[in-house]
Amino acid sequence: MDDRFVDNSPTRRQRALYAFGYCAVGLGMLGAAVAFGALEWAAARGHGTATGDLRVERCEMRPAPRSGQMRVCLGTFREHGTGTVDDRAEANSKNAQDGQSFVVTRTLIGDYIEHDGDRASGAAMRMLFFGAVGIGGVSAGVHHARRALKS
């Protein structure tokens, strides 16, 4: 059989599956951006499951997720109001010193986030960027789905 005359273009069903993939990835990015970005943004502004003071025992440098190093302070968290204590709390902080306390908020997933305007604005910018990318993926999926269904 001569391969020059075989049609290797995707079928209508394959094009529809590709379009569904675009939509699924786009919706996943959009959902993750909104969920995690809003969570970090709210915690950096003082809204979360629990707000309290983190008394620093020591700070250390650790590898950052993207690149470089981040400064992590370990200590004891004491919640305002209830007095609930967590002896193994840790939070990123640029300025905290040993023995010092600073205000943090515990998120729904158990992270402690220092109240910081820079961190809040960074979370908002990441949320907007990944949300826009997610919307782009969804719109590309819809566009491809319409084209696949027309042909």
XYZ file of N, CA and C in Angstrom:
453
model
N 0.848 -1.184 0.000
C 0.000 0.000 0.000
C 0.884 1.234 0.000
N 0.512 2.246 -0.745
C 1.290 3.470 -0.869
C 0.818 4.484 0.174
N 1.742 4.893 1.109
C 1.381 5.807 2.202
C 1.126 7.235 1.735
N 1.483 7.546 0.492
C 1.275 8.917 0.014
C -0.203 9.262 -0.113
N -1.047 8.265 -0.227
C -2.466 8.522 -0.444
C -3.330 8.250 0.789
N -2.693 7.994 1.941
C -3.430 7.734 3.178
C -3.671 9.060 3.883
N -4.896 9.286 4.301
C -5.244 10.524 5.025
C -4.902 10.353 6.499
N -3.863 11.073 6.969
C -3.435 10.986 8.368
C -3.994 12.114 9.228
N -4.906 12.910 8.701
C -5.464 13.998 9.496
C -6.360 13.427 10.592
N -6.460 14.150 11.723
C -7.265 13.627 12.832
C -8.746 13.533 12.457
N -9.387 12.545 13.018
C -10.817 12.379 12.782
C -11.596 13.426 13.563
N -12.853 13.506 13.281
C -13.720 14.450 13.993
C -13.718 14.156 15.493
N -13.759 12.890 15.826
C -13.754 12.490 17.237
C -12.434 12.881 17.916
N -11.307 12.682 17.227
C -10.008 13.050 17.803
C -9.930 14.561 18.018
N -10.408 15.326 17.046
C -10.392 16.790 17.206
C -11.263 17.219 18.390
N -12.395 16.567 18.578
C -13.260 16.875 19.715
C -12.567 16.516 21.038
N -11.834 15.401 21.061
C -11.089 15.027 22.271
C -9.965 16.011 22.570
N -9.276 16.488 21.520
C -8.243 17.510 21.727
C -8.866 18.766 22.336
N -10.022 19.148 21.788
C -10.705 20.336 22.294
C -11.108 20.147 23.756
N -11.606 18.955 24.083
C -11.946 18.668 25.473
C -10.707 18.767 26.357
N -9.571 18.311 25.873
C -8.315 18.409 26.626
C -7.935 19.857 26.908
N -8.046 20.722 25.890
C -7.775 22.140 26.102
C -8.683 22.711 27.192
N -9.970 22.380 27.088
C -10.930 22.887 28.078
C -10.603 22.371 29.477
N -10.271 21.097 29.591
C -9.987 20.505 30.902
C -8.744 21.133 31.524
N -7.686 21.294 30.737
C -6.457 21.917 31.263
C -6.731 23.372 31.633
N -7.446 24.074 30.773
C -7.763 25.474 31.059
C -8.599 25.636 32.310
N -9.617 24.800 32.467
C -10.453 24.874 33.668
C -9.667 24.499 34.920
N -8.767 23.514 34.787
C -7.922 23.139 35.924
C -7.018 24.279 36.352
N -6.375 24.940 35.381
C -5.510 26.077 35.709
C -6.311 27.224 36.307
N -7.472 27.465 35.745
C -8.322 28.544 36.247
C -8.753 28.256 37.682
N -9.188 27.031 37.943
C -9.617 26.666 39.296
C -8.482 26.715 40.297
N -7.316 26.181 39.922
C -6.161 26.201 40.825
C -5.693 27.627 41.082
N -5.682 28.450 40.040
C -5.248 29.840 40.210
C -6.147 30.584 41.179
N -7.425 30.407 41.010
C -8.367 31.108 41.886
C -8.298 30.543 43.306
N -8.274 29.223 43.428
C -8.289 28.612 44.759
C -7.038 28.937 45.557
N -5.868 28.607 45.016
C -4.639 28.812 45.774
C -4.239 30.278 45.852
N -4.486 31.031 44.787
C -4.170 32.457 44.816
C -5.029 33.202 45.827
N -6.319 32.904 45.833
C -7.218 33.558 46.787
C -6.884 33.155 48.215
N -6.498 31.900 48.398
C -6.124 31.421 49.727
C -4.912 32.183 50.271
N -3.865 32.297 49.448
C -2.656 33.009 49.880
C -2.921 34.503 50.037
N -3.665 35.081 49.115
C -3.974 36.505 49.177
C -4.736 36.836 50.456
N -5.750 36.030 50.762
C -6.554 36.282 51.961
C -5.724 36.115 53.227
N -4.885 35.095 53.273
C -4.062 34.869 54.463
C -3.058 35.997 54.661
N -2.467 36.493 53.581
C -1.502 37.595 53.703
C -2.183 38.879 54.155
N -3.491 38.974 53.964
C -4.256 40.135 54.415
C -4.880 39.910 55.786
N -4.679 38.711 56.372
C -5.168 38.456 57.727
C -6.460 37.699 57.825
N -6.904 37.090 56.721
C -8.146 36.317 56.736
C -7.808 34.862 56.476
N -8.166 33.989 57.372
C -7.887 32.566 57.215
C -8.588 31.797 58.314
N -8.149 30.577 58.548
C -8.800 29.772 59.573
C -8.410 30.220 60.968
N -7.182 30.711 61.134
C -6.742 31.143 62.462
C -5.638 32.185 62.320
N -5.744 33.239 63.088
C -4.711 34.275 63.112
C -4.104 34.287 64.501
N -2.801 34.469 64.540
C -2.116 34.488 65.829
C -0.674 34.928 65.671
N 0.116 34.705 66.710
C 1.517 35.099 66.720
C 2.406 33.875 66.577
N 3.453 34.023 65.791
C 4.472 32.992 65.662
C 5.720 33.496 66.374
N 6.076 32.822 67.468
C 7.291 33.175 68.215
C 8.440 32.374 67.616
N 9.433 33.085 67.071
C 10.520 32.479 66.318
C 11.555 31.862 67.259
N 11.856 30.585 67.031
C 12.949 29.924 67.744
C 14.228 29.994 66.932
N 14.094 29.790 65.602
C 15.260 29.910 64.722
C 14.783 30.097 63.290
N 15.634 30.670 62.472
C 15.365 30.828 61.047
C 16.473 30.140 60.265
N 16.102 29.606 59.106
C 17.084 28.917 58.276
C 16.772 29.172 56.809
N 17.776 28.991 55.983
C 17.611 29.145 54.540
C 17.308 27.771 53.942
N 16.337 27.738 53.027
C 15.956 26.506 52.343
C 15.855 26.784 50.846
N 15.982 25.739 50.046
C 15.795 25.945 48.597
C 14.372 26.402 48.302
N 14.246 27.418 47.463
C 12.933 27.923 47.064
C 12.352 27.025 45.976
N 11.024 26.940 45.880
C 10.403 26.082 44.866
C 10.803 26.449 43.433
N 10.898 27.724 43.127
C 11.227 28.125 41.757
C 12.722 28.223 41.537
N 13.428 28.917 42.408
C 14.884 29.028 42.303
C 15.393 29.818 43.495
N 16.671 29.710 43.765
C 17.280 30.469 44.842
C 16.992 29.895 46.215
N 16.954 30.781 47.200
C 16.772 30.401 48.587
C 15.609 31.193 49.184
N 14.977 30.614 50.194
C 13.945 31.327 50.951
C 14.267 31.184 52.434
N 13.896 32.170 53.188
C 14.152 32.189 54.622
C 12.906 31.708 55.352
N 13.045 30.614 56.085
C 11.931 30.011 56.804
C 12.205 30.118 58.298
N 11.231 30.620 59.034
C 11.359 30.743 60.485
C 10.475 29.691 61.150
N 11.054 28.974 62.096
C 10.363 27.914 62.822
C 10.123 28.370 64.250
N 8.990 27.966 64.817
C 8.691 28.354 66.184
C 7.333 27.870 66.638
N 6.775 28.601 67.594
C 5.504 28.228 68.205
C 4.428 29.228 67.803
N 3.320 28.690 67.293
C 2.172 29.509 66.915
C 1.156 29.480 68.040
N 0.689 30.655 68.435
C -0.366 30.761 69.449
C -1.494 31.594 68.840
N -2.662 30.937 68.698
C -3.806 31.582 68.066
C -4.401 32.658 68.964
N -4.772 33.781 68.362
C -5.458 34.846 69.099
C -6.843 34.353 69.489
N -7.273 34.684 70.672
C -8.621 34.309 71.117
C -8.657 32.964 71.814
N -8.457 31.872 71.091
C -8.577 30.545 71.696
C -7.310 30.096 72.403
N -6.176 30.615 71.982
C -4.914 30.217 72.598
C -4.387 28.875 72.130
N -4.966 28.329 71.062
C -4.487 27.065 70.513
C -3.017 27.202 70.138
N -2.230 26.157 70.446
C -0.780 26.218 70.243
C -0.338 25.144 69.248
N 0.581 25.524 68.364
C 1.239 24.589 67.457
C 2.739 24.811 67.617
N 3.431 23.813 68.186
C 4.866 23.945 68.458
C 5.735 23.750 67.218
N 5.167 23.284 66.129
C 5.953 23.015 64.929
C 5.563 23.917 63.766
N 5.237 25.154 64.039
C 4.834 26.078 62.986
C 6.066 26.624 62.270
N 5.893 26.903 60.984
C 6.957 27.540 60.211
C 6.336 28.437 59.159
N 6.997 29.571 58.939
C 6.498 30.540 57.972
C 7.675 31.243 57.320
N 7.485 31.659 56.076
C 8.509 32.447 55.388
C 8.496 33.851 55.967
N 9.676 34.391 56.243
C 9.781 35.758 56.724
C 11.134 36.319 56.331
N 11.131 37.524 55.807
C 12.382 38.166 55.395
C 13.087 38.822 56.562
N 12.333 39.280 57.572
C 12.902 40.144 58.600
C 12.881 39.601 60.016
N 12.195 38.516 60.287
C 12.045 38.037 61.663
C 13.386 37.572 62.233
N 13.559 37.791 63.529
C 14.781 37.405 64.243
C 14.425 36.395 65.325
N 15.432 35.645 65.793
C 15.228 34.691 66.875
C 14.646 35.394 68.099
N 13.614 34.792 68.695
C 12.973 35.351 69.879
C 11.879 36.352 69.573
N 11.795 36.826 68.362
C 10.790 37.813 67.972
C 9.486 37.114 67.609
N 8.367 37.809 67.757
C 7.062 37.300 67.341
C 6.546 38.151 66.195
N 5.820 37.505 65.282
C 5.152 38.250 64.217
C 3.814 37.588 63.931
N 2.903 38.358 63.351
C 1.530 37.907 63.124
C 1.463 37.090 61.840
N 0.819 35.913 61.963
C 0.615 35.023 60.820
C -0.834 34.538 60.813
N -1.242 34.016 59.677
C -2.554 33.394 59.540
C -2.358 31.976 59.042
N -3.053 31.029 59.667
C -3.014 29.641 59.214
C -4.099 29.466 58.153
N -3.724 28.864 57.029
C -4.669 28.651 55.933
C -5.410 27.330 56.137
N -6.332 27.061 55.242
C -7.099 25.817 55.295
C -6.216 24.586 55.128
N -5.097 24.720 54.421
C -4.216 23.571 54.192
C -3.081 23.500 55.206
N -3.111 24.371 56.233
C -2.151 24.283 57.324
C -0.887 25.098 57.164
N -0.766 25.892 56.100
C 0.391 26.763 55.938
C 0.223 28.006 56.797
N 1.347 28.531 57.280
C 1.338 29.781 58.021
C 1.894 30.873 57.119
N 1.138 31.949 56.967
C 1.528 33.031 56.073
C 1.588 34.329 56.864
N 2.753 34.993 56.760
C 2.963 36.270 57.448
C 2.084 37.341 56.812
N 1.552 38.231 57.628
C 0.772 39.352 57.118
C 1.746 40.313 56.439
N 1.602 40.445 55.124
C 2.558 41.229 54.350
C 1.869 41.722 53.084
N 1.896 43.027 52.864
C 1.268 43.608 51.678
C 1.931 43.166 50.387
N 3.266 43.003 50.390
C 3.964 42.547 49.188
C 3.539 41.132 48.814
N 3.413 40.289 49.806
C 3.009 38.903 49.537
C 1.569 38.862 49.025
N 0.708 39.699 49.573
C -0.682 39.745 49.120
C -0.764 40.209 47.669
N -0.006 41.246 47.313
C -0.055 41.726 45.929
C 0.563 40.712 44.976
N 1.612 40.003 45.398
C 2.191 38.950 44.563
C 1.205 37.821 44.320
N 0.475 37.437 45.357
C -0.531 36.379 45.210
C -1.638 36.826 44.261
N -2.048 38.073 44.360
C -3.089 38.589 43.469
C -2.613 38.602 42.023
N -1.364 38.984 41.791
C -0.826 39.006 40.431
C -0.714 37.599 39.853
N -0.259 36.635 40.660
C -0.184 35.248 40.185
C -1.576 34.717 39.879
N -2.539 35.061 40.725
C -3.907 34.609 40.521
C -4.450 35.169 39.199
N -4.203 36.431 38.924
C -4.666 37.043 37.676
C -3.977 36.433 36.463
N -2.661 36.226 36.546
C -1.914 35.677 35.412
C -2.385 34.264 35.069
N -2.396 33.372 36.059
C -2.790 31.996 35.787
C -4.279 31.894 35.456
N -5.073 32.789 36.012
C -6.481 32.835 35.643
C -6.654 33.212 34.179
N -5.872 34.183 33.698
C -5.934 34.583 32.290
C -5.478 33.442 31.380
N -4.416 32.737 31.784
C -3.952 31.590 30.999
C -5.036 30.503 30.970
N -5.679 30.277 32.098
C -6.761 29.292 32.150
C -7.925 29.677 31.256
N -8.291 30.936 31.263
C -9.373 31.408 30.395
C -8.975 31.238 28.935
N -7.690 31.496 28.626
C -7.201 31.285 27.259
C -7.316 29.828 26.846
N -6.982 28.921 27.739
C -7.096 27.493 27.434
C -8.537 27.074 27.210
N -9.429 27.593 28.020
C -10.854 27.267 27.854
C -11.369 27.820 26.527
N -11.011 29.056 26.205
C -11.492 29.631 24.941
C -10.890 28.906 23.739
N -9.624 28.469 23.836
C -9.029 27.685 22.747
C -9.764 26.358 22.600
N -10.111 25.736 23.703
C -10.854 24.482 23.645
C -12.214 24.646 23.022
N -12.897 25.699 23.383
C -14.224 25.955 22.807
C -14.103 26.215 21.310
N -13.105 26.998 20.919
C -12.882 27.286 19.501
C -12.616 25.997 18.717
N -11.744 25.147 19.249
C -11.427 23.891 18.564
C -12.633 22.951 18.545
N -13.415 22.954 19.604
C -14.604 22.100 19.634
C -15.612 22.536 18.573
N -15.787 23.827 18.422
C -16.721 24.319 17.401
C -16.256 23.952 16.001
N -14.934 24.081 15.772
C -14.395 23.712 14.469
C -14.525 22.210 14.214
N -14.283 21.421 15.262
C -14.361 19.960 15.103
C -15.799 19.521 14.806
N -16.753 20.169 15.426
C -18.150 19.777 15.238
C -18.726 20.264 13.914
N -18.124 21.316 13.337
C -18.598 21.830 12.040
C -18.154 20.937 10.893
N -16.977 20.348 11.031
C -16.454 19.559 9.895
C -16.853 18.108 9.940
